[in-house]
PDB file of C-alpha atoms in Angstrom:
ATOM      1  CA  MET N   1       0.000   0.000   0.000  1.00 67.00           C
ATOM      2  CA  PRO N   2       1.475   3.382  -0.929  1.00 80.00           C
ATOM      3  CA  THR N   3       2.198   5.937   1.777  1.00 83.00           C
ATOM      4  CA  THR N   4      -0.533   8.529   2.236  1.00 78.00           C
ATOM      5  CA  ILE N   5       0.740  12.044   2.804  1.00 79.00           C
ATOM      6  CA  ILE N   6      -1.678  14.571   4.271  1.00 78.00           C
ATOM      7  CA  THR N   7      -0.489  18.164   4.401  1.00 79.00           C
ATOM      8  CA  GLY N   8      -1.689  21.205   6.296  1.00 77.00           C
ATOM      9  CA  ARG N   9      -3.351  22.354   3.101  1.00 76.00           C
ATOM     10  CA  ASP N  10      -5.724  19.393   3.375  1.00 77.00           C
ATOM     11  CA  LEU N  11      -7.189  20.947   6.533  1.00 81.00           C
ATOM     12  CA  VAL N  12     -10.483  22.833   6.568  1.00 83.00           C
ATOM     13  CA  LEU N  13     -11.577  24.832   9.627  1.00 85.00           C
ATOM     14  CA  THR N  14     -15.128  26.054  10.166  1.00 88.00           C
ATOM     15  CA  ILE N  15     -16.145  28.046  13.244  1.00 89.00           C
ATOM     16  CA  ALA N  16     -19.820  28.899  13.803  1.00 86.00           C
ATOM     17  CA  THR N  17     -20.598  27.847  10.193  1.00 87.00           C
ATOM     18  CA  VAL N  18     -17.969  30.170   8.618  1.00 86.00           C
ATOM     19  CA  ASN N  19     -14.883  28.754   6.882  1.00 87.00           C
ATOM     20  CA  TYR N  20     -11.636  30.423   8.043  1.00 85.00           C
ATOM     21  CA  ASP N  21      -8.971  28.548   6.048  1.00 83.00           C
ATOM     22  CA  ALA N  22      -7.543  31.763   4.585  1.00 84.00           C
ATOM     23  CA  GLN N  23      -6.711  33.160   8.055  1.00 87.00           C
ATOM     24  CA  THR N  24      -5.412  29.921   9.578  1.00 89.00           C
ATOM     25  CA  THR N  25      -1.732  29.059   9.172  1.00 90.00           C
ATOM     26  CA  ALA N  26      -1.734  26.015  11.483  1.00 90.00           C
ATOM     27  CA  ALA N  27      -4.339  24.002  13.355  1.00 90.00           C
ATOM     28  CA  SER N  28      -4.298  20.967  15.635  1.00 92.00           C
ATOM     29  CA  LEU N  29      -6.835  19.181  17.791  1.00 93.00           C
ATOM     30  CA  VAL N  30      -4.951  17.804  20.801  1.00 96.00           C
ATOM     31  CA  ASN N  31      -5.925  15.563  23.720  1.00 97.00           C
ATOM     32  CA  ALA N  32      -4.273  15.566  27.130  1.00 97.00           C
ATOM     33  CA  PRO N  33      -5.555  12.465  28.908  1.00 96.00           C
ATOM     34  CA  VAL N  34      -5.972  12.643  32.659  1.00 95.00           C
ATOM     35  CA  ILE N  35      -4.639   9.431  34.172  1.00 96.00           C
ATOM     36  CA  THR N  36      -4.564   8.804  37.884  1.00 97.00           C
ATOM     37  CA  THR N  37      -1.945   6.491  39.371  1.00 97.00           C
ATOM     38  CA  TYR N  38      -2.761   4.396  42.414  1.00 96.00           C
ATOM     39  CA  GLN N  39      -0.085   2.657  44.429  1.00 97.00           C
ATOM     40  CA  THR N  40      -1.352  -0.783  45.460  1.00 96.00           C
ATOM     41  CA  LEU N  41       0.281  -3.652  47.301  1.00 97.00           C
ATOM     42  CA  ASP N  42       0.821  -5.284  43.885  1.00 95.00           C
ATOM     43  CA  GLY N  43       2.401  -2.155  42.374  1.00 96.00           C
ATOM     44  CA  LYS N  44       1.105   0.770  40.374  1.00 97.00           C
ATOM     45  CA  ALA N  45      -2.383   0.758  38.881  1.00 97.00           C
ATOM     46  CA  TYR N  46      -3.481   3.313  36.302  1.00 97.00           C
ATOM     47  CA  LYS N  47      -6.965   4.661  35.641  1.00 97.00           C
ATOM     48  CA  HIS N  48      -7.859   6.914  32.719  1.00 96.00           C
ATOM     49  CA  ILE N  49     -10.409   9.277  34.280  1.00 96.00           C
ATOM     50  CA  ASP N  50     -10.850  12.142  31.825  1.00 95.00           C
ATOM     51  CA  ASP N  51      -9.723  13.841  28.620  1.00 96.00           C
ATOM     52  CA  GLN N  52      -8.891  17.503  28.095  1.00 97.00           C
ATOM     53  CA  TRP N  53      -9.154  18.489  24.451  1.00 97.00           C
ATOM     54  CA  THR N  54      -7.750  21.722  22.998  1.00 97.00           C
ATOM     55  CA  LEU N  55      -8.031  23.246  19.532  1.00 95.00           C
ATOM     56  CA  ASN N  56      -4.734  25.060  18.837  1.00 94.00           C
ATOM     57  CA  LEU N  57      -4.750  27.640  16.054  1.00 94.00           C
ATOM     58  CA  SER N  58      -2.141  29.927  14.508  1.00 93.00           C
ATOM     59  CA  LEU N  59      -3.756  32.743  12.586  1.00 93.00           C
ATOM     60  CA  LEU N  60      -3.207  35.865  10.520  1.00 94.00           C
ATOM     61  CA  ALA N  61      -5.096  38.800  12.019  1.00 95.00           C
ATOM     62  CA  ASP N  62      -8.010  40.122   9.971  1.00 94.00           C
ATOM     63  CA  TRP N  63      -9.208  43.113  12.001  1.00 94.00           C
ATOM     64  CA  GLY N  64     -11.472  45.475  10.060  1.00 94.00           C
ATOM     65  CA  VAL N  65     -12.449  43.172   7.179  1.00 93.00           C
ATOM     66  CA  ALA N  66     -15.969  41.949   6.422  1.00 89.00           C
ATOM     67  CA  SER N  67     -16.710  38.759   8.403  1.00 87.00           C
ATOM     68  CA  SER N  68     -13.547  39.223  10.501  1.00 92.00           C
ATOM     69  CA  LEU N  69     -12.704  36.125  12.542  1.00 93.00           C
ATOM     70  CA  PHE N  70     -10.786  38.214  15.080  1.00 95.00           C
ATOM     71  CA  GLU N  71     -13.668  40.629  15.597  1.00 95.00           C
ATOM     72  CA  ALA N  72     -16.208  37.780  15.806  1.00 94.00           C
ATOM     73  CA  MET N  73     -14.041  35.936  18.357  1.00 95.00           C
ATOM     74  CA  TRP N  74     -13.513  39.099  20.435  1.00 96.00           C
ATOM     75  CA  THR N  75     -17.283  39.737  20.464  1.00 95.00           C
ATOM     76  CA  ALA N  76     -18.025  36.121  21.435  1.00 95.00           C
ATOM     77  CA  ALA N  77     -15.421  36.138  24.240  1.00 97.00           C
ATOM     78  CA  ASP N  78     -16.702  39.498  25.510  1.00 97.00           C
ATOM     79  CA  SER N  79     -20.457  38.893  25.297  1.00 97.00           C
ATOM     80  CA  ALA N  80     -20.797  35.125  25.862  1.00 96.00           C
ATOM     81  CA  PRO N  81     -17.570  33.622  27.271  1.00 97.00           C
ATOM     82  CA  ASN N  82     -19.384  30.564  28.645  1.00 97.00           C
ATOM     83  CA  THR N  83     -21.206  29.802  25.397  1.00 96.00           C
ATOM     84  CA  THR N  84     -19.430  27.403  23.071  1.00 96.00           C
ATOM     85  CA  LEU N  85     -18.910  27.826  19.347  1.00 95.00           C
ATOM     86  CA  ALA N  86     -19.429  24.866  17.028  1.00 94.00           C
ATOM     87  CA  ILE N  87     -16.389  23.880  14.990  1.00 93.00           C
ATOM     88  CA  SER N  88     -15.839  21.428  12.185  1.00 91.00           C
ATOM     89  CA  PHE N  89     -12.287  20.367  11.480  1.00 88.00           C
ATOM     90  CA  THR N  90     -11.627  18.358   8.334  1.00 88.00           C
ATOM     91  CA  ALA N  91      -8.239  16.646   8.434  1.00 86.00           C
ATOM     92  CA  VAL N  92      -8.686  15.372   4.880  1.00 81.00           C
ATOM     93  CA  THR N  93     -11.717  14.391   2.814  1.00 79.00           C
ATOM     94  CA  GLY N  94     -13.336  11.571   4.758  1.00 81.00           C
ATOM     95  CA  ALA N  95     -11.985  12.477   8.215  1.00 89.00           C
ATOM     96  CA  VAL N  96     -14.081  15.165   9.897  1.00 91.00           C
ATOM     97  CA  PHE N  97     -14.030  16.122  13.578  1.00 92.00           C
ATOM     98  CA  THR N  98     -16.759  18.234  15.165  1.00 93.00           C
ATOM     99  CA  ALA N  99     -16.737  19.814  18.601  1.00 94.00           C
ATOM    100  CA  ASN N 100     -17.676  22.857  20.617  1.00 95.00           C
ATOM    101  CA  VAL N 101     -15.010  25.308  21.795  1.00 96.00           C
ATOM    102  CA  PHE N 102     -15.033  28.219  24.201  1.00 97.00           C
ATOM    103  CA  PRO N 103     -14.193  31.609  22.676  1.00 96.00           C
ATOM    104  CA  VAL N 104     -10.910  33.377  23.464  1.00 97.00           C
ATOM    105  CA  PHE N 105      -9.833  37.002  23.257  1.00 98.00           C
ATOM    106  CA  PRO N 106      -7.454  37.548  20.334  1.00 97.00           C
ATOM    107  CA  SER N 107      -4.201  39.402  20.980  1.00 95.00           C
ATOM    108  CA  VAL N 108      -3.607  42.693  19.200  1.00 93.00           C
ATOM    109  CA  GLY N 109      -0.236  43.777  17.820  1.00 90.00           C
ATOM    110  CA  ALA N 110       2.833  42.701  15.906  1.00 88.00           C
ATOM    111  CA  THR N 111       6.490  43.465  15.317  1.00 89.00           C
ATOM    112  CA  ALA N 112       7.249  45.729  12.359  1.00 91.00           C
ATOM    113  CA  PRO N 113       7.363  44.836   9.494  1.00 93.00           C
ATOM    114  CA  ASP N 114       5.844  41.408  10.213  1.00 92.00           C
ATOM    115  CA  ALA N 115       2.221  40.439   9.704  1.00 92.00           C
ATOM    116  CA  GLN N 116      -0.058  40.540  12.718  1.00 94.00           C
ATOM    117  CA  THR N 117      -0.457  36.946  13.899  1.00 94.00           C
ATOM    118  CA  ASP N 118      -1.896  35.237  16.936  1.00 95.00           C
ATOM    119  CA  THR N 119      -2.111  31.772  18.456  1.00 96.00           C
ATOM    120  CA  TRP N 120      -5.210  30.518  20.227  1.00 96.00           C
ATOM    121  CA  ALA N 121      -5.587  27.536  22.547  1.00 97.00           C
ATOM    122  CA  MET N 122      -9.325  26.964  22.618  1.00 96.00           C
ATOM    123  CA  LEU N 123     -10.734  24.651  25.273  1.00 97.00           C
ATOM    124  CA  VAL N 124     -13.018  21.985  23.805  1.00 97.00           C
ATOM    125  CA  SER N 125     -16.243  21.201  25.651  1.00 96.00           C
ATOM    126  CA  GLY N 126     -16.458  17.413  25.909  1.00 95.00           C
ATOM    127  CA  THR N 127     -14.973  14.991  23.411  1.00 96.00           C
ATOM    128  CA  PRO N 128     -14.876  15.729  19.681  1.00 96.00           C
ATOM    129  CA  ALA N 129     -17.036  13.531  17.471  1.00 96.00           C
ATOM    130  CA  GLU N 130     -15.445  11.978  14.428  1.00 94.00           C
ATOM    131  CA  THR N 131     -16.718  10.833  11.071  1.00 92.00           C
ATOM    132  CA  PHE N 132     -14.469   8.528   9.086  1.00 92.00           C
ATOM    133  CA  SER N 133     -15.565   7.471   5.631  1.00 84.00           C
TER     134      SER N 133
END
């Protein structure tokens, strides 16, 4: 079987039904499992008790443009910080992950003459659902 190579350009990111591929330079959906260790008379015992998912994004700022992701995220974080935003993350055609993330405040600023960029670590509510076809 030939090796399958999936690049970052195969990724599609949708937040609250709007596609933001043009602003996103990197994206990853990451799990940090919570595992408790118990010391027993027989030795260590491990119990997986929870998962903490995070959507990590690197973005180009788009302040002031129509349908600005940065302005929409700022408004969501300011007006409804405890209300999640639906996301759909396509790793490649046939592998789609959906979840809900909490909004974050974007940073403002950059170093001259560089582009304004930002990185977001968005907490995922629950476990992402996956569709593999």
